Amino acid sequence: MVSEPYGGKLAVQSTGSLDGLKTIEISKNYAFDAEKISLGAYSPISGFMNSAEIESVLDRSELPSGLPWTIPIFLEAPEGISEGEEVALSYNGLKFASMSIDEKFKFDLKKLASGIYGTLDIAHPGVASILNINPTLISGKVRLFRRITGDTSPAEARQIFDSFKWEKIAAFQTRNPPHRAHEYIMRCALELMDGVFINPVTGEVKPDDFPPEATSEAYRHFVQLFLPPNKVFLSNLTIAMRYAGPKAAVLLAIIRKNYGCTHFIVGRDMAGVGKFYGRYAAQEMLKKLDIGIELLTFNEAFHCKKCNGIATEKTCRHEEDRINISMTKIREMLRDGRKPPSEMIRPEISEILEKYIKPAN
Ligand SMILES: [Zn+2]
């Protein structure tokens, strides 16, 4: 049995026509959110949040209904929009959804940034970007006319999982191409589960992460070359990556519950950036809030020279012989024209990534 949608029901909404509606152009990240809202990926949410909903999420980490929720889903107001209007949302000149504006309101951006990220330090990429938006926001229900990404929808994923007859399905969240520590965790999950849903976030990521196209291409090859068919389903999740550590991890888990996953894989510092969040803060918050998806928690995986393989603190006794595996280090090596060791990343994957790296000089 796939998982129940969050809040009980998928909030899928579509519209048959956008004729006669005033058109407003919205930017990439908001357009991706609008698509995901109307496909039910953010169920039970059915529109961009109003002021009371945002306050509730920031102050109490829950929706007004009491259901845990940690990241506000908001939309900046474009020029010339009033409450009560029905508009067509457009992205890149293509009308794709309708929205009924039920509230237009000013919101304190400092409160928004600190409530999401737990800091106002502008070294945090999320803080810097929120403090630069228009403080007037709009809320209202969103209905989809046509899709703007190739992402699988929650309803489609549920059908696919059913057709595989999977009962235990773990979601693997990532925003980076697969290195050997990721692979170890995916294989551990495959040992325990009927299937693993690999669902890389391929919307906007920070400039020092690999571009989404690199992540997407690397995963396609990795799955095809190394993982068993009928045990893995790979699809992109095109939304902006929120680097809000534990709070972002909760949103990412809710989305995967809506996709039908029964389990959620959580490693070290999920959705973190720099040193802003504790190494296992995401695991702790997910345990505390309990959104109805089982957790598969993992400690940091490394290569141990003595064990001659990937291990974690739970499986290896050698403290002196570990090679840490980090995407930052892999990127640096590729940028310097060096081949990262195969203990860190498979050569088949680093060859793909080389194409996306600009040399340092
Ligand atoms: Zn060892």
Coordinates of C-alpha atoms and ligand atoms in Angstrom, one line a residue:
M1 CA 0.0 0.0 0.0
V2 CA 1.3 3.4 -1.0
S3 CA 1.2 6.1 1.7
E4 CA -2.0 8.1 2.4
P5 CA -1.6 11.7 1.1
Y6 CA -0.7 14.3 3.8
G7 CA -3.9 15.5 5.4
G8 CA -5.8 12.6 3.8
K9 CA -6.5 13.6 0.2
L10 CA -4.5 14.8 -2.8
A11 CA -5.3 18.4 -3.5
V12 CA -5.3 18.1 -7.3
Q13 CA -6.9 21.1 -9.1
S14 CA -7.2 21.7 -12.8
T15 CA -9.0 24.2 -15.1
G16 CA -10.3 23.7 -18.6
S17 CA -9.7 27.3 -19.8
L18 CA -7.8 30.5 -19.2
D19 CA -9.9 32.5 -21.7
G20 CA -10.6 36.1 -20.9
L21 CA -8.4 36.2 -17.8
K22 CA -5.9 39.0 -17.1
T23 CA -2.4 37.4 -17.5
I24 CA 0.4 37.9 -14.9
E25 CA 3.9 36.7 -15.6
I26 CA 5.6 35.0 -12.6
S27 CA 9.2 34.0 -12.1
K28 CA 10.6 30.5 -12.3
N29 CA 10.5 29.5 -8.6
Y30 CA 6.9 30.7 -8.1
A31 CA 5.8 29.0 -11.4
F32 CA 7.3 25.7 -10.2
D33 CA 5.5 26.0 -6.9
A34 CA 2.2 26.8 -8.7
E35 CA 2.5 23.7 -10.8
K36 CA 3.3 21.5 -7.7
I37 CA 0.4 23.0 -5.7
S38 CA -2.1 22.1 -8.4
L39 CA -0.7 18.6 -8.9
G40 CA -1.2 17.9 -5.2
A41 CA 2.5 17.7 -4.3
Y42 CA 2.0 20.2 -1.4
S43 CA -1.3 18.6 -0.3
P44 CA -3.4 19.6 1.7
I45 CA -2.4 23.1 0.4
S46 CA -4.4 24.1 -2.6
G47 CA -3.0 27.6 -3.2
F48 CA -0.4 30.2 -2.3
M49 CA -0.7 30.9 1.5
N50 CA -2.6 33.9 3.0
S51 CA -1.2 36.0 5.8
A52 CA -2.8 33.9 8.6
E53 CA -1.4 30.7 7.1
I54 CA 2.1 32.1 6.8
E55 CA 1.9 33.4 10.4
S56 CA 0.8 30.0 11.7
V57 CA 3.6 28.2 9.8
L58 CA 6.3 30.7 11.1
D59 CA 5.0 31.0 14.7
R60 CA 3.9 27.4 15.4
S61 CA 5.3 25.2 12.5
E62 CA 1.7 24.2 11.6
L63 CA -1.1 25.0 9.3
P64 CA -4.2 26.7 10.9
S65 CA -5.7 23.2 11.0
G66 CA -2.9 22.1 13.3
L67 CA -1.2 19.9 10.8
P68 CA 2.6 20.3 11.0
W69 CA 4.0 22.5 8.2
T70 CA 7.3 24.4 8.3
I71 CA 7.9 26.3 5.1
P72 CA 5.5 29.0 3.8
I73 CA 4.5 28.7 0.2
F74 CA 4.1 32.4 -0.9
L75 CA 3.8 34.5 -4.0
E76 CA 5.0 38.0 -4.6
A77 CA 2.3 40.3 -5.9
P78 CA 2.9 41.5 -9.5
E79 CA 1.9 45.1 -10.5
G80 CA -1.8 46.0 -10.9
I81 CA -3.4 43.0 -9.1
S82 CA -6.4 43.4 -6.7
E83 CA -8.2 41.0 -4.3
G84 CA -11.1 39.2 -5.8
E85 CA -9.6 38.9 -9.3
E86 CA -9.2 35.7 -11.2
V87 CA -6.0 35.7 -13.2
A88 CA -4.0 33.5 -15.6
L89 CA -0.5 32.7 -14.4
S90 CA 2.2 32.8 -17.1
Y91 CA 5.8 31.5 -17.1
N92 CA 8.1 32.4 -20.0
G93 CA 5.2 33.8 -21.9
L94 CA 3.2 30.6 -21.6
K95 CA -0.1 30.7 -19.7
F96 CA -0.3 27.6 -17.6
A97 CA -2.6 28.1 -14.6
S98 CA -5.4 30.2 -13.1
M99 CA -5.4 31.8 -9.7
S100 CA -8.2 33.4 -7.7
I101 CA -6.7 36.2 -5.6
D102 CA -8.2 36.1 -2.1
E103 CA -5.8 38.3 -0.2
K104 CA -3.2 40.9 -1.0
F105 CA -1.0 41.8 2.0
K106 CA 2.3 43.3 3.1
F107 CA 4.5 40.9 5.0
D108 CA 7.5 41.6 7.2
L109 CA 10.4 40.1 5.2
K110 CA 12.7 39.9 8.2
K111 CA 10.1 37.8 10.0
L112 CA 9.7 35.6 6.9
A113 CA 13.5 35.1 6.4
S114 CA 14.3 34.4 10.1
G115 CA 11.2 32.2 10.5
I116 CA 12.2 30.0 7.6
Y117 CA 16.0 30.0 8.0
G118 CA 16.4 30.6 11.7
T119 CA 18.9 33.4 11.0
L120 CA 19.1 36.9 9.4
D121 CA 22.8 36.4 8.4
I122 CA 22.9 37.4 4.7
A123 CA 25.7 34.9 4.2
H124 CA 22.8 32.4 4.1
P125 CA 21.7 32.3 0.4
G126 CA 18.0 32.0 1.3
V127 CA 18.0 35.0 3.7
A128 CA 19.7 37.2 1.1
S129 CA 17.1 36.3 -1.6
I130 CA 14.0 36.7 0.7
L131 CA 15.2 40.2 1.9
N132 CA 15.2 41.3 -1.7
I133 CA 11.7 40.4 -2.7
N134 CA 8.6 42.6 -3.0
P135 CA 7.0 42.6 0.5
T136 CA 3.5 42.6 -1.0
L137 CA 2.3 39.0 -1.4
I138 CA -0.9 37.5 -2.8
S139 CA -2.7 34.3 -1.8
G140 CA -5.3 32.1 -3.5
K141 CA -6.2 28.8 -5.0
V142 CA -4.3 27.6 -8.1
R143 CA -5.7 25.5 -10.9
L144 CA -3.4 23.9 -13.6
F145 CA -4.1 24.3 -17.3
R146 CA -0.9 22.8 -18.7
R147 CA 2.3 21.5 -17.1
I148 CA 5.5 23.4 -17.3
T149 CA 7.9 20.7 -16.2
G150 CA 8.4 17.0 -17.2
D151 CA 8.0 15.9 -13.5
T152 CA 5.9 12.9 -12.6
S153 CA 2.9 14.0 -10.6
P154 CA 2.0 12.4 -7.2
A155 CA -1.0 10.7 -8.8
E156 CA 1.1 9.2 -11.6
A157 CA 3.8 8.1 -9.2
R158 CA 1.2 6.3 -7.1
Q159 CA 0.0 4.4 -10.1
I160 CA 3.5 3.4 -11.0
F161 CA 4.2 2.2 -7.5
D162 CA 1.0 0.2 -7.5
S163 CA 1.8 -1.3 -10.9
F164 CA 5.2 -2.5 -9.4
K165 CA 3.2 -3.9 -6.4
W166 CA 5.5 -2.0 -4.1
E167 CA 4.4 -1.8 -0.5
K168 CA 7.4 -0.4 1.2
I169 CA 8.7 2.6 -0.8
A170 CA 11.5 4.8 0.3
A171 CA 12.1 8.3 -1.1
F172 CA 15.7 9.4 -1.7
Q173 CA 16.0 13.2 -1.5
T174 CA 19.1 14.8 -3.1
R175 CA 20.2 17.9 -4.8
N176 CA 23.6 16.7 -6.0
P177 CA 24.8 14.0 -8.4
P178 CA 25.4 10.5 -6.8
H179 CA 28.7 9.9 -5.0
R180 CA 29.7 6.6 -3.3
A181 CA 28.2 7.6 0.1
H182 CA 24.8 8.3 -1.6
E183 CA 25.1 5.0 -3.4
Y184 CA 25.7 3.1 -0.2
I185 CA 22.6 4.6 1.4
M186 CA 20.5 3.9 -1.6
R187 CA 21.7 0.3 -1.7
C188 CA 21.0 -0.1 2.1
A189 CA 17.5 1.1 1.5
L190 CA 17.0 -1.2 -1.5
E191 CA 17.9 -4.1 0.8
L192 CA 15.1 -3.2 3.1
M193 CA 12.4 -1.8 0.8
D194 CA 10.3 -3.0 -2.2
G195 CA 11.4 0.0 -4.1
V196 CA 13.3 3.3 -3.9
F197 CA 12.0 6.6 -5.4
I198 CA 15.0 8.7 -6.4
N199 CA 13.6 12.2 -6.6
P200 CA 16.4 14.8 -7.1
V201 CA 15.5 18.4 -6.6
T202 CA 16.2 20.0 -10.0
G203 CA 14.8 23.5 -9.6
E204 CA 17.1 26.4 -8.6
V205 CA 20.0 25.4 -6.5
K206 CA 22.8 27.6 -5.1
P207 CA 25.7 28.4 -7.4
D208 CA 28.2 26.1 -5.7
D209 CA 26.0 23.1 -6.1
F210 CA 26.1 21.2 -9.5
P211 CA 23.5 22.6 -12.0
P212 CA 20.3 20.6 -12.0
E213 CA 21.0 19.3 -15.6
A214 CA 24.2 17.7 -14.3
T215 CA 22.4 16.0 -11.4
S216 CA 19.6 14.8 -13.6
E217 CA 22.0 13.4 -16.3
A218 CA 24.2 11.7 -13.7
Y219 CA 21.3 10.0 -12.0
R220 CA 19.9 8.7 -15.3
H221 CA 23.2 7.1 -16.1
F222 CA 23.8 5.8 -12.5
V223 CA 20.4 4.1 -12.4
Q224 CA 20.7 2.6 -15.8
L225 CA 24.3 1.3 -15.3
F226 CA 24.2 0.1 -11.7
L227 CA 20.7 -0.4 -10.1
P228 CA 18.3 -3.2 -10.7
P229 CA 15.3 -2.5 -13.0
N230 CA 11.9 -2.6 -11.3
K231 CA 13.3 -1.7 -7.9
V232 CA 14.0 2.0 -8.6
F233 CA 11.9 4.8 -10.0
L234 CA 13.7 8.0 -11.0
S235 CA 12.0 11.4 -11.6
N236 CA 13.0 15.0 -11.1
L237 CA 11.4 17.3 -8.5
T238 CA 11.5 20.7 -10.2
I239 CA 11.2 23.1 -7.3
A240 CA 13.6 25.7 -5.8
M241 CA 15.8 24.1 -3.2
R242 CA 15.1 25.7 0.2
Y243 CA 18.4 25.5 2.2
A244 CA 16.4 25.7 5.5
G245 CA 18.0 22.6 7.0
P246 CA 15.4 20.7 9.2
K247 CA 12.5 22.9 8.2
A248 CA 13.2 22.2 4.5
A249 CA 13.6 18.5 5.3
V250 CA 10.1 18.4 6.7
L251 CA 8.7 20.0 3.5
L252 CA 10.7 17.5 1.4
A253 CA 9.3 14.6 3.4
I254 CA 5.7 15.9 3.1
I255 CA 6.1 16.1 -0.7
R256 CA 7.3 12.5 -0.8
K257 CA 4.4 11.3 1.4
N258 CA 2.1 12.9 -1.2
Y259 CA 3.9 11.0 -3.9
G260 CA 3.0 7.8 -2.0
C261 CA 6.3 6.9 -0.3
T262 CA 6.0 5.1 3.0
H263 CA 9.6 5.8 4.1
F264 CA 11.9 8.8 3.8
I265 CA 15.7 8.5 3.8
V266 CA 17.5 11.1 5.9
G267 CA 21.2 11.3 6.1
R268 CA 23.5 14.0 7.5
D269 CA 22.6 17.7 7.2
M270 CA 19.7 17.4 4.8
A271 CA 18.9 20.7 3.0
G272 CA 21.7 22.4 4.9
V273 CA 24.1 25.1 3.9
G274 CA 27.5 25.9 5.4
K275 CA 27.4 25.5 9.1
F276 CA 23.9 26.9 9.7
Y277 CA 22.3 23.7 10.9
G278 CA 23.3 20.8 13.1
R279 CA 24.5 17.6 11.3
Y280 CA 21.5 15.6 12.4
A281 CA 19.0 18.5 13.0
A282 CA 16.8 17.3 10.1
Q283 CA 16.5 13.8 11.6
E284 CA 15.6 15.3 15.0
M285 CA 12.9 17.6 13.7
L286 CA 11.3 14.9 11.5
K287 CA 11.2 12.6 14.5
K288 CA 9.6 15.3 16.6
L289 CA 6.9 16.5 14.1
D290 CA 6.0 13.0 12.9
I291 CA 4.2 13.7 9.6
G292 CA 3.2 10.1 9.0
I293 CA 6.2 8.8 7.0
E294 CA 8.7 6.3 8.4
L295 CA 12.2 7.5 8.6
L296 CA 15.3 5.6 7.4
T297 CA 18.0 7.5 9.2
F298 CA 21.7 7.2 8.2
N299 CA 24.9 8.5 9.7
E300 CA 27.5 10.0 7.5
A301 CA 29.1 7.4 5.2
F302 CA 32.8 7.4 4.4
H303 CA 35.3 5.1 2.7
C304 CA 37.4 3.1 5.1
K305 CA 40.8 2.0 3.9
K306 CA 41.0 -0.8 6.4
C307 CA 37.5 -2.2 5.7
N308 CA 38.2 -1.4 2.0
G309 CA 34.7 -0.1 1.4
I310 CA 32.0 2.4 2.4
A311 CA 31.0 2.3 6.0
T312 CA 29.6 4.5 8.8
E313 CA 30.3 4.9 12.5
K314 CA 27.8 2.1 13.0
T315 CA 29.7 -0.4 10.9
C316 CA 33.4 0.3 11.2
R317 CA 35.9 0.6 14.1
H318 CA 38.7 2.4 12.3
E319 CA 38.9 6.1 13.1
E320 CA 42.2 6.8 11.4
D321 CA 41.7 5.3 8.0
R322 CA 38.6 7.1 6.7
I323 CA 38.3 9.1 3.4
N324 CA 35.5 11.6 3.8
I325 CA 33.3 11.8 0.7
S326 CA 32.1 15.3 0.0
M327 CA 30.6 16.9 -3.2
T328 CA 32.5 20.1 -2.4
K329 CA 35.8 18.2 -2.6
I330 CA 34.8 16.3 -5.7
R331 CA 33.9 19.6 -7.4
E332 CA 37.2 21.2 -6.4
M333 CA 39.1 18.3 -7.9
L334 CA 37.2 18.4 -11.2
R335 CA 37.7 22.2 -11.4
D336 CA 41.4 21.7 -11.0
G337 CA 41.4 19.1 -13.7
R338 CA 42.0 16.2 -11.4
K339 CA 40.2 12.9 -11.4
P340 CA 38.4 12.3 -8.1
P341 CA 39.3 8.9 -6.6
S342 CA 36.8 6.1 -7.3
E343 CA 36.5 5.6 -3.6
M344 CA 34.5 8.9 -3.6
I345 CA 32.7 8.8 -6.9
R346 CA 32.4 6.4 -9.8
P347 CA 34.4 7.3 -12.9
E348 CA 31.3 6.9 -15.0
I349 CA 29.7 9.7 -13.0
S350 CA 32.6 12.0 -12.7
E351 CA 33.1 11.9 -16.5
I352 CA 29.5 13.2 -16.9
L353 CA 30.2 16.0 -14.3
E354 CA 33.4 17.1 -16.0
K355 CA 31.3 18.5 -18.8
Y356 CA 29.5 20.8 -16.4
I357 CA 32.5 22.2 -14.6
K358 CA 34.2 25.3 -15.7
P359 CA 38.0 25.1 -15.2
A360 CA 39.4 27.3 -12.4
N361 CA 41.6 29.4 -14.8
Ligands
ZN1 ZN 36.9 0.4 8.8

